[in-house]
PDB file of C-alpha atoms in Angstrom:
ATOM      1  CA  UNK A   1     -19.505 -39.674 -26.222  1.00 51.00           C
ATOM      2  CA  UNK A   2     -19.855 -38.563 -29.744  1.00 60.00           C
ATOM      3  CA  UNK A   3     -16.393 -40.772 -30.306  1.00 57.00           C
ATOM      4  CA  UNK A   4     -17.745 -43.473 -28.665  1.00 58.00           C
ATOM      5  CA  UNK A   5     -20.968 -43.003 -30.795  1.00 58.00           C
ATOM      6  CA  UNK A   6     -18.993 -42.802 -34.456  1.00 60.00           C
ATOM      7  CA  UNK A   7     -16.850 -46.485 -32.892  1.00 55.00           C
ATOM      8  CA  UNK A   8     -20.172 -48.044 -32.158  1.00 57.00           C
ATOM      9  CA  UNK A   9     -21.297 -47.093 -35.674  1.00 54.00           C
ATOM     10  CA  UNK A  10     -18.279 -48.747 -37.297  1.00 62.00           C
ATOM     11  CA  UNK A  11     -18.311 -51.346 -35.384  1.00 55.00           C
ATOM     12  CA  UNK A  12     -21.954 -52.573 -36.464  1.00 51.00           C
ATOM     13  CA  UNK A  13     -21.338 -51.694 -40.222  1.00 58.00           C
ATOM     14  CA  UNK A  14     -17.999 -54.107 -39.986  1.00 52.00           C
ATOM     15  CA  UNK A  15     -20.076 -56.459 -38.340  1.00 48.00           C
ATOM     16  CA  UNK A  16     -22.788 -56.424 -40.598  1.00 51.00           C
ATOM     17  CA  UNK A  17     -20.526 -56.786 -43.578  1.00 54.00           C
ATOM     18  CA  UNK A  18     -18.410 -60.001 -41.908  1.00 47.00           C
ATOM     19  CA  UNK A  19     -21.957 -61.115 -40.903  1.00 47.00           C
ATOM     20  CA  UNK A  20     -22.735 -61.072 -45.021  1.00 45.00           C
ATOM     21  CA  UNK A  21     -19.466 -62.225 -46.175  1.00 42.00           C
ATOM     22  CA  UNK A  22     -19.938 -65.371 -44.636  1.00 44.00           C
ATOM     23  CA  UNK A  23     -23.711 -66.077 -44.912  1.00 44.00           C
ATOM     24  CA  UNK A  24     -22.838 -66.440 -48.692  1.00 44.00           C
ATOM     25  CA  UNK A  25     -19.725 -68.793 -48.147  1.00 42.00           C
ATOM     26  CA  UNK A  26     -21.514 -72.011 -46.186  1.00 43.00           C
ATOM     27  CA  UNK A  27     -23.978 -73.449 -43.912  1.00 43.00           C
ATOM     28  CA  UNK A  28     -25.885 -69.869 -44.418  1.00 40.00           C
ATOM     29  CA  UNK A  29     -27.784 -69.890 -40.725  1.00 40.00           C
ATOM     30  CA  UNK A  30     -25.508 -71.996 -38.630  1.00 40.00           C
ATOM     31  CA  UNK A  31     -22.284 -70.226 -39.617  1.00 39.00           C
ATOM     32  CA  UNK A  32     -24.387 -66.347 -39.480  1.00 38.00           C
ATOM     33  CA  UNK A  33     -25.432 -66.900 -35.825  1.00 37.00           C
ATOM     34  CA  UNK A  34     -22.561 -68.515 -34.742  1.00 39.00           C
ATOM     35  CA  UNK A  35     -19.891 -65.159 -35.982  1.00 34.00           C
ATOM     36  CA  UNK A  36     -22.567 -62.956 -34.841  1.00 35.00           C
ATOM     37  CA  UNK A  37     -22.217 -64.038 -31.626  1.00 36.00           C
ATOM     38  CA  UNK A  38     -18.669 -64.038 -31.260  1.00 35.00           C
ATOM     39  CA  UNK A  39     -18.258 -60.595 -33.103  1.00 39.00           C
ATOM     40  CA  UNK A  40     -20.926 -59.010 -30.579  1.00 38.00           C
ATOM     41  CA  UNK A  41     -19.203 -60.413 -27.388  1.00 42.00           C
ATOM     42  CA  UNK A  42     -15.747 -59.297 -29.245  1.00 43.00           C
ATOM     43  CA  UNK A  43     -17.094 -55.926 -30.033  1.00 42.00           C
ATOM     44  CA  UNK A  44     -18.400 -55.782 -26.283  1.00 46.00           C
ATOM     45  CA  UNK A  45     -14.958 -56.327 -24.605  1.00 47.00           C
ATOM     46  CA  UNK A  46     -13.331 -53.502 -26.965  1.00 47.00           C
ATOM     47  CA  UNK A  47     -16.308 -51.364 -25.720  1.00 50.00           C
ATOM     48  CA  UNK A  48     -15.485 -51.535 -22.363  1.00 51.00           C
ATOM     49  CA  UNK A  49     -11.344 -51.017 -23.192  1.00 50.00           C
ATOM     50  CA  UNK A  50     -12.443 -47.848 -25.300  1.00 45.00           C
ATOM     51  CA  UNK A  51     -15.043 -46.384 -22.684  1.00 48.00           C
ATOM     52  CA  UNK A  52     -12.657 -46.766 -19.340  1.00 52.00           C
ATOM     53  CA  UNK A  53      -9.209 -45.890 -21.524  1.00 50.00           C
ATOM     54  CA  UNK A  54     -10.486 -42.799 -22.766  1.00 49.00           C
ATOM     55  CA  UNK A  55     -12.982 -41.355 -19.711  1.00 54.00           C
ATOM     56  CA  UNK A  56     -11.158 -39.252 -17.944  1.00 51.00           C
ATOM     57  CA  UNK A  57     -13.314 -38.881 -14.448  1.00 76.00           C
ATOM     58  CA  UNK A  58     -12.941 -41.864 -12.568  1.00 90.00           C
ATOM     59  CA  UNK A  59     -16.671 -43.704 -10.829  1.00 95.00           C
ATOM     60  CA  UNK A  60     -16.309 -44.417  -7.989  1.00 96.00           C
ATOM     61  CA  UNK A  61     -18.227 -48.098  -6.516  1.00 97.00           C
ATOM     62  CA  UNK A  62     -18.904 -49.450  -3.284  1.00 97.00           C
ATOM     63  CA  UNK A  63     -20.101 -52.834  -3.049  1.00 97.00           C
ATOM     64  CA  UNK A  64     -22.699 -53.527  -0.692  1.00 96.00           C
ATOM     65  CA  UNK A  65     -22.840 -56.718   1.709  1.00 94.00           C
ATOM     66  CA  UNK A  66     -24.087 -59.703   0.138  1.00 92.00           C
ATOM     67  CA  UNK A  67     -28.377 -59.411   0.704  1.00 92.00           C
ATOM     68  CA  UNK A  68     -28.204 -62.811   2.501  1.00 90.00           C
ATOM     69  CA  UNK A  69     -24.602 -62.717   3.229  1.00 80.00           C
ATOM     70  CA  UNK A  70     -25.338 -63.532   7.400  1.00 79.00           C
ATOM     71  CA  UNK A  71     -26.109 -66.408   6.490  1.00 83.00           C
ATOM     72  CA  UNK A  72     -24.077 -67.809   4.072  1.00 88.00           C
ATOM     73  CA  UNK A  73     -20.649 -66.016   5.460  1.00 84.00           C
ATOM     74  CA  UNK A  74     -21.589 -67.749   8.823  1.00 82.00           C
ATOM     75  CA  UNK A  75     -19.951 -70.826   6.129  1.00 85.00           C
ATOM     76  CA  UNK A  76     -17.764 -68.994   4.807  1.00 86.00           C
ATOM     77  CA  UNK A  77     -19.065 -68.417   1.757  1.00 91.00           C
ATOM     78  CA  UNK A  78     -18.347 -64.600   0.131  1.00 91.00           C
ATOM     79  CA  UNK A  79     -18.568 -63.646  -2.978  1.00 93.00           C
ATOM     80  CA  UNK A  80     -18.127 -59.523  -2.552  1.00 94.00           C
ATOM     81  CA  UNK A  81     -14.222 -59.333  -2.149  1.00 94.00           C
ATOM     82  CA  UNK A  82     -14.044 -61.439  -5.738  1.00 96.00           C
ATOM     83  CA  UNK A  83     -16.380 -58.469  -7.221  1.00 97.00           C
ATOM     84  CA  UNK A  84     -14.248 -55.458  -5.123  1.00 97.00           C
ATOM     85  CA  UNK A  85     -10.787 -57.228  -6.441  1.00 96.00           C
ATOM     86  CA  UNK A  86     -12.000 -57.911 -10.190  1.00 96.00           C
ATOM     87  CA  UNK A  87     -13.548 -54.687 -10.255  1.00 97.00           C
ATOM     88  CA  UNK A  88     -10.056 -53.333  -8.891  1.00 96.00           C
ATOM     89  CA  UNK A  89      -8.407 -54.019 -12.506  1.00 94.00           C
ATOM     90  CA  UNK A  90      -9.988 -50.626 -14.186  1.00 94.00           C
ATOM     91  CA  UNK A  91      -7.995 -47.886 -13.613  1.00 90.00           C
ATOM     92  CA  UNK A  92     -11.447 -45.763 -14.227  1.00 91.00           C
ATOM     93  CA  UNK A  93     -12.984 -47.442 -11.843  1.00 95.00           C
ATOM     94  CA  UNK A  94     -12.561 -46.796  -7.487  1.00 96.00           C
ATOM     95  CA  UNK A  95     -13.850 -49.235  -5.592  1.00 97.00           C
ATOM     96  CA  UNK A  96     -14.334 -47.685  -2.182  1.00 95.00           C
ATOM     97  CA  UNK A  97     -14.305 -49.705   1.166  1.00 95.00           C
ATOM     98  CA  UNK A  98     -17.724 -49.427   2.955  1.00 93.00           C
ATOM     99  CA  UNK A  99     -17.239 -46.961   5.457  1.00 93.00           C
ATOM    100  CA  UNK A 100     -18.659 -48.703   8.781  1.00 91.00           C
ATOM    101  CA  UNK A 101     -18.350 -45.742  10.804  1.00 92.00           C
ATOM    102  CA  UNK A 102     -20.132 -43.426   8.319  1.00 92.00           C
ATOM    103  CA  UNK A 103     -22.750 -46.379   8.184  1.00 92.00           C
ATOM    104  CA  UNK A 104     -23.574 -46.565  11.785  1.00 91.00           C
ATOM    105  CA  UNK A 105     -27.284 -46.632  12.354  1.00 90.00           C
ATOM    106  CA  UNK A 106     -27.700 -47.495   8.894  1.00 89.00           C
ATOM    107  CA  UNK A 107     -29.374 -50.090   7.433  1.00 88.00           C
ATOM    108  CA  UNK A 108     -26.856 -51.328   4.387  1.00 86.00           C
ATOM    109  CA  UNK A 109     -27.050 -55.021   5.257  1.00 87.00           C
ATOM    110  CA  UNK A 110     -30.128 -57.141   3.753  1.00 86.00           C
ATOM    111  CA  UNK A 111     -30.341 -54.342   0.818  1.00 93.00           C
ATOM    112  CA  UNK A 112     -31.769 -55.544  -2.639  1.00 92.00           C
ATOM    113  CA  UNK A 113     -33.046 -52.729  -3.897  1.00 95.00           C
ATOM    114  CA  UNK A 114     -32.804 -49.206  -4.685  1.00 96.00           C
ATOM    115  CA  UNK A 115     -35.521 -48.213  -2.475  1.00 95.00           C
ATOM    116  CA  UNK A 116     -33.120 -49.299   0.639  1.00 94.00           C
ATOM    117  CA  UNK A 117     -30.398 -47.169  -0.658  1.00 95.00           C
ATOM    118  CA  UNK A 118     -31.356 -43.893  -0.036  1.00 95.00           C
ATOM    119  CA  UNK A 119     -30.411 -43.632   3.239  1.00 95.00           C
ATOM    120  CA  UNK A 120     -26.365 -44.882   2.491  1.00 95.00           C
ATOM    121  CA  UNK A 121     -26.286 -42.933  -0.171  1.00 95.00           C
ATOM    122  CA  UNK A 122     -27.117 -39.732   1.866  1.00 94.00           C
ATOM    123  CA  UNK A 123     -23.417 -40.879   3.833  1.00 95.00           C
ATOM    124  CA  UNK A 124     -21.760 -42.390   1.168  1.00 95.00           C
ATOM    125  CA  UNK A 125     -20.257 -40.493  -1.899  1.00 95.00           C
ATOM    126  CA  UNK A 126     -20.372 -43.076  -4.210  1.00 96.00           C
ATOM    127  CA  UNK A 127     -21.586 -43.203  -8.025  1.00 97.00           C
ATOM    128  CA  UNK A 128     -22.307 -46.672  -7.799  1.00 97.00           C
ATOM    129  CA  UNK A 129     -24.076 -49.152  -5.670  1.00 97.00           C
ATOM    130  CA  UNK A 130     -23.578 -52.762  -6.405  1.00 98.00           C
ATOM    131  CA  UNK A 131     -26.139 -55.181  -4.652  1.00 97.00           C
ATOM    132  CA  UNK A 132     -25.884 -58.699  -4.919  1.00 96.00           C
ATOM    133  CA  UNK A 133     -27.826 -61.813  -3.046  1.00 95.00           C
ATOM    134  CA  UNK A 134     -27.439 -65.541  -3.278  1.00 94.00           C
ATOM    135  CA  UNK A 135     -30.930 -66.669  -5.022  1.00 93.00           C
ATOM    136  CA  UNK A 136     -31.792 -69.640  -2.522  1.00 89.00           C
ATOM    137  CA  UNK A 137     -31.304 -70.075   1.877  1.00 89.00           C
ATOM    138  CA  UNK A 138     -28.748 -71.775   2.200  1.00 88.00           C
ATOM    139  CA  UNK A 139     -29.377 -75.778   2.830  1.00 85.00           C
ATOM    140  CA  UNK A 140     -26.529 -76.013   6.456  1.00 83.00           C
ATOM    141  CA  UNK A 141     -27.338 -79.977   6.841  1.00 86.00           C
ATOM    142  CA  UNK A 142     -26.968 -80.741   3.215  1.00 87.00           C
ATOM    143  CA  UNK A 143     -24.657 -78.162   1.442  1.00 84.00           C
ATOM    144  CA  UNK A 144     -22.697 -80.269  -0.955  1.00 84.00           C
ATOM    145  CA  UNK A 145     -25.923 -81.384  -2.606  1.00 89.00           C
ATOM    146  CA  UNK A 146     -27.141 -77.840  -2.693  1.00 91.00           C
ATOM    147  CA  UNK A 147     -27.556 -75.998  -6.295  1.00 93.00           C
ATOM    148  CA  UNK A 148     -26.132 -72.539  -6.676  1.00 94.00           C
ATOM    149  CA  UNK A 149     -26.924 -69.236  -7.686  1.00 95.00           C
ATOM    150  CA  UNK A 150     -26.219 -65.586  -7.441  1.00 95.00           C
ATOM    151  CA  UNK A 151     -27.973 -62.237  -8.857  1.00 97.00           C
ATOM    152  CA  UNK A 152     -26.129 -59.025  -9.084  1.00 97.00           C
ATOM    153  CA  UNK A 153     -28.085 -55.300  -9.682  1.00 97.00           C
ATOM    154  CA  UNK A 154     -26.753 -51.745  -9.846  1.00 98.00           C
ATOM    155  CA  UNK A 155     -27.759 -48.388  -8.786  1.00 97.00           C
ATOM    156  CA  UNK A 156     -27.057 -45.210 -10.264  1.00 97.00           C
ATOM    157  CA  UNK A 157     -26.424 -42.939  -6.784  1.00 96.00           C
ATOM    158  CA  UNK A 158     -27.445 -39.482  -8.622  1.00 95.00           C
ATOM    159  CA  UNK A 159     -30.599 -40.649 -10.964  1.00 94.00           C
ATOM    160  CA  UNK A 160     -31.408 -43.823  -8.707  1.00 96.00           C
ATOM    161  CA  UNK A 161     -31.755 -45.791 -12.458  1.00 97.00           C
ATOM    162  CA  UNK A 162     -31.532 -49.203 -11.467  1.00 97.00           C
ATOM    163  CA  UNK A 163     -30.094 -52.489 -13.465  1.00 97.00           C
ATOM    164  CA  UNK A 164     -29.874 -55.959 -12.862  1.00 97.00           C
ATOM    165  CA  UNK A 165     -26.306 -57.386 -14.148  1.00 97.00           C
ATOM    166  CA  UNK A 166     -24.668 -60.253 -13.547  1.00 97.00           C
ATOM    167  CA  UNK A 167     -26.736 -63.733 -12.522  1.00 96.00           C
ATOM    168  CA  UNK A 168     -25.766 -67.734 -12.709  1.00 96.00           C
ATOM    169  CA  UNK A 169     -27.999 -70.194 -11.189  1.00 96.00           C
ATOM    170  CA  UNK A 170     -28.032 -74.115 -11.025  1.00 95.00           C
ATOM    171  CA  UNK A 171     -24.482 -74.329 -10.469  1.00 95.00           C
ATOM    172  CA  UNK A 172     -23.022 -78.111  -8.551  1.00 93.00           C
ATOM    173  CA  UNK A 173     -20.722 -76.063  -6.204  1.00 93.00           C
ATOM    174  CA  UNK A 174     -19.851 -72.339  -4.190  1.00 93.00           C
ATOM    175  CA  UNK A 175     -17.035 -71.914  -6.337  1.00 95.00           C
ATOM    176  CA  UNK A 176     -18.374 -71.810  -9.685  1.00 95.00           C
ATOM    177  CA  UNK A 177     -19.955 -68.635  -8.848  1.00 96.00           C
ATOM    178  CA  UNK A 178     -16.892 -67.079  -8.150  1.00 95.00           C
ATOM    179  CA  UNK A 179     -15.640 -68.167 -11.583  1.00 96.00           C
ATOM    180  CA  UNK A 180     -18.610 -66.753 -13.453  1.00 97.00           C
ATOM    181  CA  UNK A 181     -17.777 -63.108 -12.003  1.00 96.00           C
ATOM    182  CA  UNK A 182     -14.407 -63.349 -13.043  1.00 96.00           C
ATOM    183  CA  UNK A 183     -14.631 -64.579 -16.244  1.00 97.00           C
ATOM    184  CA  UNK A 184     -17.602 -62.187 -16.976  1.00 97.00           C
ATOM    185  CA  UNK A 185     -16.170 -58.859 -15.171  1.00 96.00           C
ATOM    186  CA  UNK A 186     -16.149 -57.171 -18.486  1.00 96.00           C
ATOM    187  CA  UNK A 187     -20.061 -58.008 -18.518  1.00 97.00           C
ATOM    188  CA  UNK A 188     -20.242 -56.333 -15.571  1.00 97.00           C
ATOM    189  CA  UNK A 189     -18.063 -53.000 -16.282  1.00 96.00           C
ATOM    190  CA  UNK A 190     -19.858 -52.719 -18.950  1.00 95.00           C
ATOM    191  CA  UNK A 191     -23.214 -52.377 -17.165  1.00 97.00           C
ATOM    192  CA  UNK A 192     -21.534 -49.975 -14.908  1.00 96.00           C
ATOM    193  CA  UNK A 193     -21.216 -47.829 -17.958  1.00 94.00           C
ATOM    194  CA  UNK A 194     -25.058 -48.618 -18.784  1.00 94.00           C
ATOM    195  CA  UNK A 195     -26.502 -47.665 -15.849  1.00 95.00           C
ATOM    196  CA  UNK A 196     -24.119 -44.643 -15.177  1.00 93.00           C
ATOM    197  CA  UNK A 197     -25.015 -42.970 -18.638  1.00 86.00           C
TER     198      UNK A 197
END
């Protein structure tokens, strides 16, 4: 942590002096938020590289079904193997199957909140908890006019600290959702670290 701590550090004075550098060379405002932006979503990536290279226990996840996912995967529409298969990538990071026989009499469907989760945790050893819900019913007559969203949160088994993460809404179709958590898994590991810390 203290390594991590000293990186973080460096990484804001560099950024900070880049941030300077080119406030004084042109377009002072446009040009400082514009390489802030990039150099904080850079810095964020290499964040997330350092923290899950150099941890050496391993979390372990287990991603919950989708809050309204009887609806929606009666249309085949499932988002939670994209999350278990992206999440897959970190080598710090075990994404564990939910256990359906441990889960019997359990209520682990239509959960959106930490205050469900007590009960799978108690039969689950699992760090993490990743909930997740579609953020509108689902429209069966007129689904290719629908608009599209999704909400992701995260809960810290031990502590119970809870996070929201990951969210699009007002998307034109299913599979832009899916797009957004893969291009923005690094967003999401690096909540995992927030909320596990």
């Amino acid at each position: 942590m203290k390594l991590e701590k000293i990186l973080n550090y460096i990484a804001f004075i560099l950024l900070s002096i880049t941030s300077f550098v080119s406030c004084k060379n042109q377009n002072h405002e446009k040009q400082h938020e514009n390489l802030s932006v990039l150099n904080i979503d850079t810095l964020q990536s290499k964040k997330v590289e350092t923290y899950f290279e150099k941890k050496a226990d391993t979390l372990k996840i287990m991603v919950l079904p989708c809050w309204n996912h009887y609806t929606y995967g009666t249309y085949g529409y499932e988002v939670t193997p994209v999350i278990e298969r992206e999440l897959k990538r970190f080598k710090n990071l075990k994404v564990i199957p939910l256990p359906l026989k441990k889960l019997m009499d359990v209520p682990y469907q239509v959960v959106f909140d930490k205050k469900y989760c007590k009960p799978i945790i108690e039969r689950v050893n699992t760090d993490i908890l990743v909930l997740s819900r579609f953020d509108k019913e689902i429209d069966p007559v007129r689904r290719n006019e629908m608009v599209w969203g999704y909400e992701l949160k995260l809960v810290e088994t031990k502590g119970m600290k809870q996070i929201n993460s990951l969210n699009v809404h007002n998307l034109k179709r299913f599979e832009g959702i899916e797009k957004y958590i893969t291009n923005n898994i690094e967003t999401l590991v690096a909540d995992i670290e927030r909320v596990a810390n």
